[in-house]
Coordinates of C-alpha atoms in Angstrom, one line a residue:
M796 CA 179.3 84.5 86.0
A797 CA 178.8 88.0 85.2
N798 CA 182.1 89.1 87.1
R799 CA 184.3 87.0 85.3
K800 CA 187.1 88.4 83.2
Y801 CA 187.3 87.5 79.5
T802 CA 189.0 88.4 76.5
I803 CA 187.4 88.2 73.0
K804 CA 189.9 87.7 70.2
V805 CA 188.6 88.0 66.6
G806 CA 190.6 87.4 63.6
L807 CA 191.1 90.3 61.2
A808 CA 193.8 88.8 58.7
S809 CA 192.6 89.0 55.1
C810 CA 190.9 85.8 55.3
G811 CA 188.9 86.5 58.0
I812 CA 188.1 89.7 56.7
A813 CA 186.9 88.4 53.6
A814 CA 184.7 86.0 55.4
G815 CA 183.1 88.6 57.2
A816 CA 185.1 89.1 60.2
Q817 CA 185.0 92.9 60.6
Q818 CA 181.2 92.6 60.9
V819 CA 181.5 90.3 63.7
Y820 CA 184.0 92.2 65.5
D821 CA 181.9 95.6 65.0
A822 CA 179.0 93.8 66.5
F823 CA 181.2 92.7 69.3
A824 CA 182.1 96.1 70.4
N825 CA 178.4 97.5 69.6
K826 CA 177.0 94.9 72.0
L827 CA 180.0 95.1 74.4
S828 CA 179.4 98.9 74.8
Q829 CA 175.8 98.5 75.6
D830 CA 176.4 95.8 78.4
E831 CA 179.5 96.9 79.9
A832 CA 178.0 96.6 83.3
A833 CA 176.9 92.9 82.9
V834 CA 180.3 91.7 81.1
D835 CA 183.7 92.2 81.8
A836 CA 185.2 91.4 78.6
D837 CA 188.7 93.2 76.5
L838 CA 187.8 92.6 72.8
I839 CA 191.2 92.3 70.9
L840 CA 191.7 92.2 67.0
T841 CA 194.5 89.7 65.8
G842 CA 195.8 88.1 62.8
C843 CA 195.1 84.5 61.3
L844 CA 195.5 81.5 63.7
G845 CA 195.7 79.3 60.7
M846 CA 192.2 77.7 60.9
C847 CA 191.2 79.7 57.3
Y848 CA 188.8 77.0 56.6
C849 CA 186.5 77.9 59.5
E850 CA 186.6 81.9 59.6
P851 CA 184.9 84.2 60.7
L852 CA 187.0 82.8 64.1
V853 CA 186.3 83.9 67.4
E854 CA 188.3 82.9 70.6
I855 CA 187.0 83.2 73.9
S856 CA 189.4 82.9 76.8
T857 CA 189.7 83.2 80.8
S858 CA 192.5 84.2 82.8
T859 CA 192.3 80.7 84.1
H860 CA 193.6 79.8 80.7
E861 CA 190.3 78.6 79.5
R862 CA 189.9 78.6 75.7
Y863 CA 187.1 78.3 73.4
L864 CA 187.2 78.8 69.4
Y865 CA 184.4 79.3 67.6
G866 CA 184.2 79.0 64.0
N867 CA 182.1 80.4 61.1
V868 CA 180.7 83.2 63.2
A869 CA 178.0 85.5 61.7
P870 CA 177.0 88.8 63.4
H871 CA 173.9 87.7 64.4
D872 CA 175.9 84.7 66.6
V873 CA 177.2 87.6 68.8
E874 CA 174.7 88.3 71.0
R875 CA 174.2 84.4 71.5
I876 CA 177.9 83.9 72.6
I877 CA 177.6 87.1 74.8
A878 CA 174.0 85.8 76.6
Q879 CA 174.9 82.3 76.7
H880 CA 178.6 82.0 77.4
L881 CA 180.0 85.3 78.5
R882 CA 177.0 85.5 81.1
G883 CA 175.5 82.0 81.6
G884 CA 179.0 80.5 81.3
E885 CA 178.2 77.7 79.1
P886 CA 179.5 77.8 75.6
V887 CA 177.7 77.6 72.3
Q888 CA 178.5 74.2 71.1
D889 CA 177.0 74.3 67.6
L890 CA 179.7 76.8 66.7
L891 CA 182.4 75.3 68.9
V892 CA 185.4 74.3 66.6
Y893 CA 187.8 73.8 69.6
T894 CA 188.8 73.8 73.2
P895 CA 191.4 71.3 74.7
G896 CA 189.7 67.8 75.3
L897 CA 186.6 68.5 73.2
D898 CA 187.4 66.3 70.3
P899 CA 190.4 64.1 69.2
D900 CA 190.7 64.9 65.8
M901 CA 191.3 68.7 66.4
D902 CA 193.6 68.1 69.6
R903 CA 195.9 66.4 66.8
Y904 CA 195.6 69.0 64.3
F905 CA 196.9 71.6 67.4
G906 CA 199.1 68.7 68.8
K907 CA 201.0 67.5 65.7
Q908 CA 201.7 71.4 64.8
V909 CA 205.3 73.3 66.3
R910 CA 204.3 77.0 65.8
I911 CA 207.6 79.1 66.0
A912 CA 207.4 81.2 63.2
L913 CA 203.5 81.7 63.6
Q914 CA 203.9 81.7 67.4
N915 CA 202.1 84.9 67.9
C916 CA 199.7 84.6 64.5
G917 CA 196.1 84.7 65.7
V918 CA 197.5 85.4 69.6
I919 CA 198.7 88.8 69.8
N920 CA 197.3 92.1 68.3
P921 CA 199.5 93.1 65.4
E922 CA 199.1 96.3 65.3
A923 CA 200.2 97.1 69.1
I924 CA 203.7 97.0 69.5
A925 CA 202.9 96.5 73.5
S926 CA 200.8 93.2 72.7
Y927 CA 204.2 92.1 70.8
L928 CA 206.5 92.9 73.7
A929 CA 204.2 91.3 76.2
A930 CA 204.9 88.3 74.1
G931 CA 208.4 88.1 74.5
G932 CA 209.0 90.5 71.5
Y933 CA 212.4 92.4 70.9
Q934 CA 214.4 90.0 73.5
G935 CA 215.9 88.4 70.5
L936 CA 217.4 91.6 69.3
Q937 CA 218.6 92.3 73.0
K938 CA 220.7 89.3 73.0
A939 CA 222.1 90.1 69.7
L940 CA 223.4 93.1 70.8
Q941 CA 224.7 91.9 74.0
I942 CA 226.7 88.9 72.4
G943 CA 228.0 90.7 69.3
P944 CA 227.8 89.7 65.5
E945 CA 229.8 86.9 65.1
A946 CA 228.1 84.9 67.9
V947 CA 224.9 85.9 66.9
I948 CA 225.9 84.0 63.2
E949 CA 227.1 81.1 65.0
E950 CA 223.9 80.7 67.2
L951 CA 222.2 80.6 63.7
K952 CA 224.8 78.1 62.4
A953 CA 224.1 76.0 65.5
S954 CA 220.3 76.3 64.6
G955 CA 220.5 74.7 61.3
L956 CA 218.2 77.3 60.0
R957 CA 218.1 77.2 56.2
G958 CA 216.3 79.8 54.1
R959 CA 212.5 79.2 54.0
G960 CA 212.3 80.8 50.7
G961 CA 212.5 77.4 48.6
A962 CA 216.4 76.8 47.9
G963 CA 217.0 76.2 51.5
F964 CA 220.7 78.0 52.0
P965 CA 221.8 78.1 55.0
T966 CA 221.2 81.1 56.6
W967 CA 224.1 81.5 58.7
L968 CA 226.4 81.1 55.6
K969 CA 224.5 83.8 53.7
W970 CA 225.1 86.4 56.6
S971 CA 228.8 85.3 56.8
L972 CA 229.2 85.7 53.4
T973 CA 227.8 89.2 53.6
R974 CA 229.5 90.1 56.7
Q975 CA 233.0 89.2 55.3
A976 CA 232.3 91.1 51.9
P977 CA 234.4 94.3 51.8
G978 CA 232.3 97.4 52.0
E979 CA 231.2 100.4 54.2
V980 CA 227.4 100.0 53.1
K981 CA 225.6 97.0 53.1
Y982 CA 222.0 96.1 52.8
V983 CA 219.5 93.8 54.2
I984 CA 216.2 93.1 52.2
C985 CA 213.3 90.8 53.1
N986 CA 211.9 89.0 50.2
A987 CA 207.9 89.3 50.8
D988 CA 207.2 88.9 46.8
E989 CA 205.0 85.6 47.2
G990 CA 203.7 84.9 44.0
D991 CA 203.2 81.0 44.0
P992 CA 199.3 80.7 43.2
G993 CA 197.5 79.3 46.4
A994 CA 200.5 80.3 48.8
F995 CA 200.0 82.4 51.6
M996 CA 202.3 81.9 54.3
D997 CA 204.2 85.3 54.0
R998 CA 201.2 87.5 53.9
S999 CA 199.6 85.6 56.8
I1000 CA 202.9 86.7 59.1
L1001 CA 203.0 90.0 57.7
E1002 CA 199.4 90.9 58.8
S1003 CA 199.5 88.9 61.8
D1004 CA 203.0 89.4 63.8
P1005 CA 204.8 92.3 61.6
H1006 CA 206.9 93.0 64.4
S1007 CA 208.9 89.6 64.2
V1008 CA 209.7 90.3 60.6
I1009 CA 211.2 93.8 61.3
E1010 CA 213.1 91.9 64.7
G1011 CA 214.3 89.7 62.5
M1012 CA 216.1 91.9 60.1
L1013 CA 217.2 93.9 62.8
I1014 CA 219.3 91.0 64.0
A1015 CA 220.4 89.9 60.5
A1016 CA 221.5 93.6 60.0
F1017 CA 223.5 93.7 63.3
A1018 CA 225.1 90.7 62.4
I1019 CA 226.3 91.5 58.9
G1020 CA 227.2 95.0 59.6
A1021 CA 223.9 96.7 57.4
C1022 CA 222.7 100.1 58.3
K1023 CA 219.7 100.1 56.0
G1024 CA 216.8 97.5 54.9
Y1025 CA 214.1 97.1 52.5
I1026 CA 211.1 94.8 53.0
Y1027 CA 209.8 93.9 49.2
C1028 CA 206.1 93.3 49.5
R1029 CA 203.8 92.9 46.5
A1030 CA 201.1 95.7 46.2
E1031 CA 198.4 93.1 46.3
Y1032 CA 198.8 92.6 50.3
P1033 CA 197.4 96.1 51.2
L1034 CA 196.8 95.0 54.7
A1035 CA 200.2 93.4 55.4
I1036 CA 201.8 97.0 53.8
K1037 CA 199.3 99.0 55.9
R1038 CA 200.2 96.8 59.4
L1039 CA 204.0 97.1 58.4
R1040 CA 204.1 100.5 58.0
L1041 CA 202.7 101.1 61.3
A1042 CA 204.9 98.6 63.0
I1043 CA 207.8 100.5 61.5
R1044 CA 206.4 103.6 63.0
Q1045 CA 205.8 101.9 66.3
A1046 CA 209.6 100.5 66.3
E1047 CA 210.9 103.6 65.4
A1048 CA 209.1 105.5 68.5
C1049 CA 209.9 102.7 70.9
G1050 CA 213.7 103.2 69.9
Y1051 CA 213.8 99.8 67.8
L1052 CA 214.5 101.5 64.4
G1053 CA 216.8 104.3 63.8
G1054 CA 220.1 105.6 65.1
D1055 CA 221.8 104.2 68.3
I1056 CA 219.3 101.4 69.1
L1057 CA 218.9 100.6 72.5
G1058 CA 222.0 102.3 73.3
S1059 CA 224.1 100.0 71.8
G1060 CA 225.6 102.2 69.0
F1061 CA 224.0 100.0 66.2
S1062 CA 221.7 102.0 63.7
F1063 CA 219.4 100.7 61.3
T1064 CA 216.7 102.3 58.9
L1065 CA 214.1 100.5 57.4
E1066 CA 212.0 101.0 54.3
I1067 CA 209.1 99.1 52.3
R1068 CA 209.3 98.7 48.5
E1069 CA 205.9 97.8 46.8
G1070 CA 206.5 95.0 44.1
A1071 CA 203.9 95.3 41.0
G1072 CA 203.3 91.6 41.0
A1073 CA 205.9 89.8 38.8
F1074 CA 206.6 86.4 39.8
V1075 CA 210.0 86.5 38.3
C1076 CA 210.7 89.4 41.0
G1077 CA 210.9 86.6 43.6
E1078 CA 214.4 85.8 42.1
E1079 CA 216.7 87.5 44.3
T1080 CA 218.7 89.3 41.5
A1081 CA 215.3 90.4 39.6
L1082 CA 214.1 91.6 43.5
I1083 CA 217.1 93.7 43.5
M1084 CA 216.6 95.4 40.0
S1085 CA 213.2 96.3 41.2
V1086 CA 214.1 97.6 44.6
E1087 CA 216.5 100.1 42.5
G1088 CA 213.6 101.1 40.4
K1089 CA 214.7 99.2 37.2
R1090 CA 212.9 96.8 35.1
G1091 CA 212.8 93.4 37.3
M1092 CA 214.9 90.8 35.5
P1093 CA 217.4 88.0 36.6
R1094 CA 221.4 88.7 36.1
F1095 CA 223.8 86.0 35.9
R1096 CA 225.6 85.1 39.1
P1097 CA 228.7 85.5 40.3
P1098 CA 229.0 87.9 41.6
Y1099 CA 225.9 86.8 44.3
P1100 CA 224.1 89.6 46.2
S1101 CA 226.2 88.6 49.0
E1102 CA 229.0 90.3 47.5
K1103 CA 227.4 93.1 45.0
G1104 CA 223.9 93.4 45.5
L1105 CA 221.5 96.5 46.1
F1106 CA 223.2 99.6 44.8
G1107 CA 226.5 97.3 44.2
A1108 CA 226.9 97.1 48.0
P1109 CA 226.9 93.5 49.5
T1110 CA 223.4 92.6 50.5
S1111 CA 221.9 89.5 52.3
I1112 CA 218.3 88.3 51.3
N1113 CA 215.9 86.5 53.0
N1114 CA 212.3 85.6 52.9
V1115 CA 209.7 86.4 55.6
E1116 CA 209.2 82.9 57.4
T1117 CA 213.2 82.8 57.8
F1118 CA 213.3 86.7 59.1
A1119 CA 210.3 85.2 61.8
N1120 CA 212.5 81.9 62.9
V1121 CA 215.3 84.3 63.7
P1122 CA 214.1 86.2 66.9
R1123 CA 212.8 83.0 68.6
I1124 CA 216.3 81.2 67.8
L1125 CA 218.1 84.1 69.5
E1126 CA 215.4 84.3 72.4
R1127 CA 215.6 80.9 73.1
G1128 CA 219.0 79.4 72.0
A1129 CA 219.7 77.1 68.9
A1130 CA 219.2 74.0 70.7
A1131 CA 215.3 74.9 71.2
Y1132 CA 215.1 75.1 67.3
S1133 CA 217.5 72.3 66.1
Q1134 CA 215.3 69.5 68.4
Y1135 CA 212.6 69.5 65.7
G1136 CA 213.2 68.4 62.1
T1137 CA 215.6 66.0 60.7
E1138 CA 219.8 65.7 60.8
K1139 CA 219.9 68.0 57.5
S1140 CA 216.7 69.8 57.7
K1141 CA 216.1 71.4 61.2
G1142 CA 213.0 73.0 62.8
T1143 CA 209.9 73.6 61.5
K1144 CA 208.3 74.8 58.0
V1145 CA 205.1 76.6 57.5
F1146 CA 202.8 75.4 54.9
A1147 CA 199.5 76.7 53.3
L1148 CA 197.2 73.9 52.7
A1149 CA 194.6 74.5 50.2
G1150 CA 193.0 72.4 47.2
K1151 CA 190.7 69.1 48.3
V1152 CA 191.5 69.1 51.9
K1153 CA 189.4 69.7 54.8
R1154 CA 191.2 71.9 56.6
G1155 CA 192.7 74.5 54.6
G1156 CA 194.8 77.0 56.1
L1157 CA 198.0 77.6 57.6
V1158 CA 200.1 75.2 59.5
E1159 CA 203.5 74.7 60.6
I1160 CA 205.2 71.4 61.1
P1161 CA 208.7 70.0 62.2
M1162 CA 210.5 69.2 59.5
G1163 CA 210.4 65.3 58.6
M1164 CA 206.5 64.8 59.1
T1165 CA 205.3 62.6 56.5
I1166 CA 203.0 63.9 53.7
N1167 CA 200.0 61.6 54.8
E1168 CA 200.1 63.0 58.4
I1169 CA 200.1 66.5 57.2
V1170 CA 197.3 65.7 54.9
F1171 CA 195.3 63.4 57.3
D1172 CA 196.2 64.2 60.6
I1173 CA 196.5 67.9 60.2
G1174 CA 194.5 68.7 56.7
G1175 CA 191.6 66.3 58.1
G1176 CA 191.8 64.4 54.7
I1177 CA 190.2 65.1 51.6
A1178 CA 186.7 67.4 51.6
T1179 CA 185.1 65.8 48.8
G1180 CA 185.1 62.3 50.3
K1181 CA 186.7 60.7 47.5
A1182 CA 190.5 59.2 47.1
F1183 CA 193.4 61.1 48.0
K1184 CA 195.5 61.2 44.6
A1185 CA 198.5 63.6 45.0
V1186 CA 200.0 66.4 46.5
Q1187 CA 201.9 69.1 44.9
T1188 CA 204.5 71.2 46.9
G1189 CA 206.4 74.3 46.1
G1190 CA 203.9 76.3 43.7
P1191 CA 204.2 76.3 39.8
S1192 CA 207.9 75.3 40.2
G1193 CA 207.0 72.6 42.6
G1194 CA 206.8 68.9 41.9
C1195 CA 203.2 66.6 41.8
I1196 CA 203.5 63.5 44.5
P1197 CA 201.2 60.7 44.0
A1198 CA 199.3 59.4 46.9
S1199 CA 201.4 56.2 46.9
L1200 CA 204.3 58.2 48.4
G1201 CA 202.4 59.4 51.3
D1202 CA 205.0 58.4 53.6
T1203 CA 207.6 60.6 52.5
P1204 CA 209.0 63.0 54.9
V1205 CA 208.8 66.5 54.2
D1206 CA 212.1 67.7 54.4
Y1207 CA 214.2 69.6 51.8
E1208 CA 216.3 66.1 51.0
S1209 CA 213.5 63.7 50.7
L1210 CA 211.5 65.8 48.4
G1211 CA 214.4 66.3 46.2
R1212 CA 214.9 62.6 45.9
I1213 CA 211.4 61.9 44.3
G1214 CA 211.8 65.2 42.0
A1215 CA 209.8 67.7 44.0
I1216 CA 211.0 70.7 46.0
M1217 CA 210.1 72.3 49.3
G1218 CA 209.4 75.7 47.5
S1219 CA 208.2 78.6 49.9
G1220 CA 205.6 76.7 51.1
G1221 CA 202.3 75.8 49.4
L1222 CA 200.6 72.8 49.6
L1223 CA 198.1 71.5 47.0
V1224 CA 196.0 68.6 47.7
M1225 CA 194.2 66.7 45.0
D1226 CA 191.6 64.0 44.8
E1227 CA 191.0 61.3 42.1
D1228 CA 188.8 63.9 40.3
T1229 CA 192.0 65.9 39.3
C1230 CA 193.4 65.2 35.8
M1231 CA 197.5 65.6 36.5
V1232 CA 198.0 66.9 32.5
D1233 CA 195.4 69.0 33.3
V1234 CA 197.5 70.5 36.3
A1235 CA 200.7 70.3 34.5
K1236 CA 199.2 72.5 31.8
Y1237 CA 197.8 74.8 34.3
F1238 CA 201.4 75.8 36.2
L1239 CA 203.2 75.7 33.1
T1240 CA 200.4 78.3 31.9
F1241 CA 201.3 80.3 34.8
A1242 CA 205.1 79.7 34.6
R1243 CA 205.0 80.9 31.2
G1244 CA 203.2 83.9 31.4
E1245 CA 205.7 84.8 34.1
S1246 CA 208.7 84.2 32.5
C1247 CA 211.0 87.6 32.0
G1248 CA 211.8 86.4 28.4
K1249 CA 215.4 87.0 28.9
C1250 CA 216.8 83.7 28.1
T1251 CA 216.2 81.3 25.3
F1252 CA 215.3 78.3 27.3
C1253 CA 212.8 79.7 29.7
R1254 CA 211.2 82.2 27.1
I1255 CA 210.6 79.2 23.9
G1256 CA 211.4 76.1 25.8
S1257 CA 208.0 77.3 28.1
E1258 CA 206.1 77.9 25.0
K1259 CA 206.9 74.8 23.5
L1260 CA 206.0 72.7 26.3
L1261 CA 202.8 74.3 26.6
E1262 CA 201.8 73.8 23.0
I1263 CA 202.7 69.8 23.5
L1264 CA 200.5 69.9 26.5
E1265 CA 197.4 71.7 24.8
R1266 CA 197.6 69.3 22.1
I1267 CA 197.4 66.4 24.5
T1268 CA 194.5 67.8 26.6
A1269 CA 192.9 68.6 23.3
G1270 CA 193.3 64.5 22.3
K1271 CA 195.6 65.3 19.3
G1272 CA 198.8 64.4 20.7
T1273 CA 201.1 61.4 19.6
A1274 CA 203.3 59.0 21.7
E1275 CA 206.9 60.8 20.1
D1276 CA 205.4 63.8 22.3
L1277 CA 205.9 61.9 25.8
A1278 CA 209.9 61.9 24.5
L1279 CA 209.9 65.1 23.7
I1280 CA 208.2 66.7 26.7
K1281 CA 211.0 64.8 28.9
N1282 CA 213.8 65.9 26.7
L1283 CA 212.6 69.5 26.4
G1284 CA 212.0 69.7 30.0
E1285 CA 215.3 68.8 31.1
A1286 CA 217.0 71.2 28.7
V1287 CA 214.9 73.7 30.1
K1288 CA 215.9 73.2 33.2
T1289 CA 219.6 72.8 32.8
G1290 CA 219.8 75.7 30.1
S1291 CA 217.9 78.2 32.2
M1292 CA 219.6 81.4 33.6
C1293 CA 217.3 81.7 37.0
G1294 CA 215.5 79.6 39.3
L1295 CA 211.9 80.0 37.6
G1296 CA 213.0 78.4 34.4
Q1297 CA 215.5 75.8 36.3
T1298 CA 211.9 74.4 38.5
M1299 CA 209.3 75.4 35.7
P1300 CA 209.4 72.0 34.0
N1301 CA 208.9 69.9 37.4
P1302 CA 205.1 69.8 37.5
V1303 CA 205.4 68.5 33.9
L1304 CA 208.2 66.0 34.3
T1305 CA 206.8 64.9 37.9
T1306 CA 203.0 64.1 36.4
L1307 CA 204.6 62.4 33.3
K1308 CA 206.8 60.3 35.7
Y1309 CA 204.2 59.2 38.2
F1310 CA 201.2 59.5 36.0
A1311 CA 202.1 58.2 33.0
D1312 CA 199.2 56.4 32.4
E1313 CA 196.9 59.6 32.1
Y1314 CA 199.0 60.6 29.5
A1315 CA 198.6 57.6 27.6
A1316 CA 195.0 57.8 28.1
H1317 CA 195.0 61.2 26.7
I1318 CA 196.9 60.3 23.6
H1319 CA 196.2 57.0 22.4
E1320 CA 192.5 57.1 23.6
A1321 CA 191.5 60.8 23.5
Y1322 CA 190.3 59.9 26.8
C1323 CA 190.7 62.1 30.4
P1324 CA 190.0 59.7 33.2
A1325 CA 189.5 62.5 35.7
K1326 CA 187.0 64.0 33.2
Q1327 CA 188.4 67.5 33.4
C1328 CA 189.7 67.9 29.9
K1329 CA 187.0 70.0 28.0
A1330 CA 188.1 69.1 24.5
L1331 CA 187.3 65.2 25.8
I1332 CA 184.3 65.6 27.8
S1333 CA 180.5 65.9 27.4
Y1334 CA 177.9 66.3 29.4
H1335 CA 174.3 64.6 29.2
I1336 CA 171.0 64.7 31.1
D1337 CA 169.4 61.2 32.4
P1338 CA 166.0 61.4 31.3
E1339 CA 165.0 59.2 33.9
L1340 CA 166.4 61.2 36.6
C1341 CA 165.6 64.9 35.3
R1342 CA 162.6 66.5 37.0
G1343 CA 161.9 69.5 34.4
C1344 CA 162.5 72.2 36.6
G1345 CA 164.9 74.2 34.0
L1346 CA 167.3 75.6 36.9
C1347 CA 170.1 73.9 34.5
A1348 CA 168.8 75.9 31.4
K1349 CA 168.6 79.1 33.7
V1350 CA 172.5 79.1 34.5
C1351 CA 173.5 78.0 31.3
A1352 CA 175.3 81.2 29.4
V1353 CA 175.6 79.7 25.9
K1354 CA 172.0 78.5 25.9
A1355 CA 173.0 74.7 25.1
I1356 CA 170.1 73.4 27.5
S1357 CA 166.6 73.3 26.3
G1358 CA 163.3 71.4 27.0
E1359 CA 160.1 72.0 28.7
L1360 CA 159.0 72.6 32.2
R1361 CA 158.4 69.3 33.8
K1362 CA 159.7 66.9 31.1
P1363 CA 163.1 66.1 30.5
Y1364 CA 165.7 68.7 29.5
T1365 CA 168.5 68.2 26.9
I1366 CA 172.3 69.4 26.1
D1367 CA 173.4 70.0 22.9
S1368 CA 177.2 69.0 23.0
A1369 CA 178.0 70.9 19.8
V1370 CA 177.1 74.2 21.7
C1371 CA 178.0 73.4 25.3
A1372 CA 181.0 75.3 27.0
R1373 CA 181.5 72.5 29.5
C1374 CA 181.9 75.2 32.4
G1375 CA 180.1 72.7 35.0
L1376 CA 177.7 75.1 35.9
C1377 CA 174.5 72.5 35.2
V1378 CA 176.1 70.0 37.2
Q1379 CA 176.7 72.2 39.9
T1380 CA 172.7 73.5 40.3
C1381 CA 171.0 70.1 39.3
R1382 CA 169.4 69.1 42.6
F1383 CA 168.6 65.6 41.3
G1384 CA 171.8 64.2 40.1
A1385 CA 170.6 64.0 36.6
I1386 CA 173.5 65.5 34.9
S1387 CA 176.6 63.5 34.0
V1388 CA 179.9 64.2 32.9
E1389 CA 181.3 61.5 30.5
S1390 CA 184.5 61.1 28.6
S1391 CA 184.7 57.8 26.8
P1392 CA 187.9 56.1 25.5
K1393 CA 188.3 55.8 21.6
S1394 CA 190.3 53.8 19.8
A1395 CA 193.4 54.7 18.1
A1396 CA 192.0 53.8 14.8
S1397 CA 189.1 56.0 15.6
L1398 CA 191.3 59.1 16.2
G1399 CA 193.0 59.3 12.8
V1400 CA 196.3 60.3 14.2
A1401 CA 199.5 58.5 14.2
Q1402 CA 200.1 56.4 17.6
N1403 CA 203.4 55.5 17.5
G1404 CA 205.2 53.6 20.1

């Protein structure tokens, strides 16, 4: 066993680093440097494999294709892994989260995924172009240079690839329109301004496989006749920007960027523009203005960017995931990509699984897989053990889909029919303890704050919608508010100028449609069934269960809890901030959250209809 060759990969994307993976990597490096004669192993940094729920993640593999994934690895575990596994040949079972055949549940987790955009994530070293080339990198570009621009566009058309930024516009058509537009100077832009709460698809790809995005942009530039490109990435992604800059320098040094690329006569240069975190700059016309150094605000269309975009020149804009798919389509052919998905939604989609799900992280699934399959077969089900209630797709612009529609296929058309959208790929899972009225208020608060204020429907309509939801969650709503929400929401969708305002009411309208009983409870009974709305709940200590330990009083910042040691404590509801820390701290289950339905007469408000 001592002479066996091993490869050790440590996931060093942001998720892994935040969990302590850098310390794990350093521990391996230090230990291996001391034991070089005893262990023949290569230590490699890699990106995010998608299993964010069990970071830090360490993969041990051999030249005979054995593969072992260790999760939740701490620095003190490193010596044991080296001694027991690398020297002794016995995997460390209590740290092992996956090896083929070990666990049917984990076999389903990987088996149901099809990794195309994510194929190199957590596999290659994102800081070494040699690692990307060894995995087939830049072969798609070489094929594109051989077959010519028109053939490239036809290949994209045959693949059925649609823009993965949310709207789902056919990629080939966007490229074709830009190619046909008159103008000597044309541009390609990568939209990496990922602003949806809970979304991290683009960040993970940029951190784990930056060359795939660069290669996709090169192919796009060649197809449309562009000589310059920009990656618009939010400044909150420092690791992604660092690895992008490194990848650009490496591509230039190897002849994949710059003049006369690979002797083809095609020239292309690439720059990074850092965004300041404005959500509205995810809209392509606002993004263009920001790249130009102006305030990022949407403008009316037409003209579309394909006609008049960056600096007035024809411009094609796609997001990170779209570009990451392009090299694989060119390399393998359109048929290899279009075999996945549905008739109108081809290929795969990357989702960031978040919320009350066991296996949160990044997954890539064939279009058409159902919501239930994603949540249970891949996500592992509800982490809290409680009932599955809903998912939200598409971030703050998406819709809330009830568990009763869990058999809905995830594709553009199916989601559209039930009032939701694909969006960029965030998928938030909620259990029975989630208040859907509060969820709608949360996302509307975010979208309202991110509105640029240019158009009245978005600026004023979002404010008025939020005021209504705040009344309802405070137990002060009226029956008339329900009709007002629907009418105002539809008006904002119809009258807003850009996608932010046009999709902003989606969480409100879908929760009103599918969870009308929760709205009714808040309005007619001043009651929150999920016990989440602070104005409608109270905290109580059961004197029979309280042991008088006083821990709850210690964590209460507003001093609402009082009592004597070894005697039952009490909570003053008039002072209580309803933060929930006492419930989390209590080891005896003595603190409960209550929300009691009230009669309309006791509310003292009009409840018509």
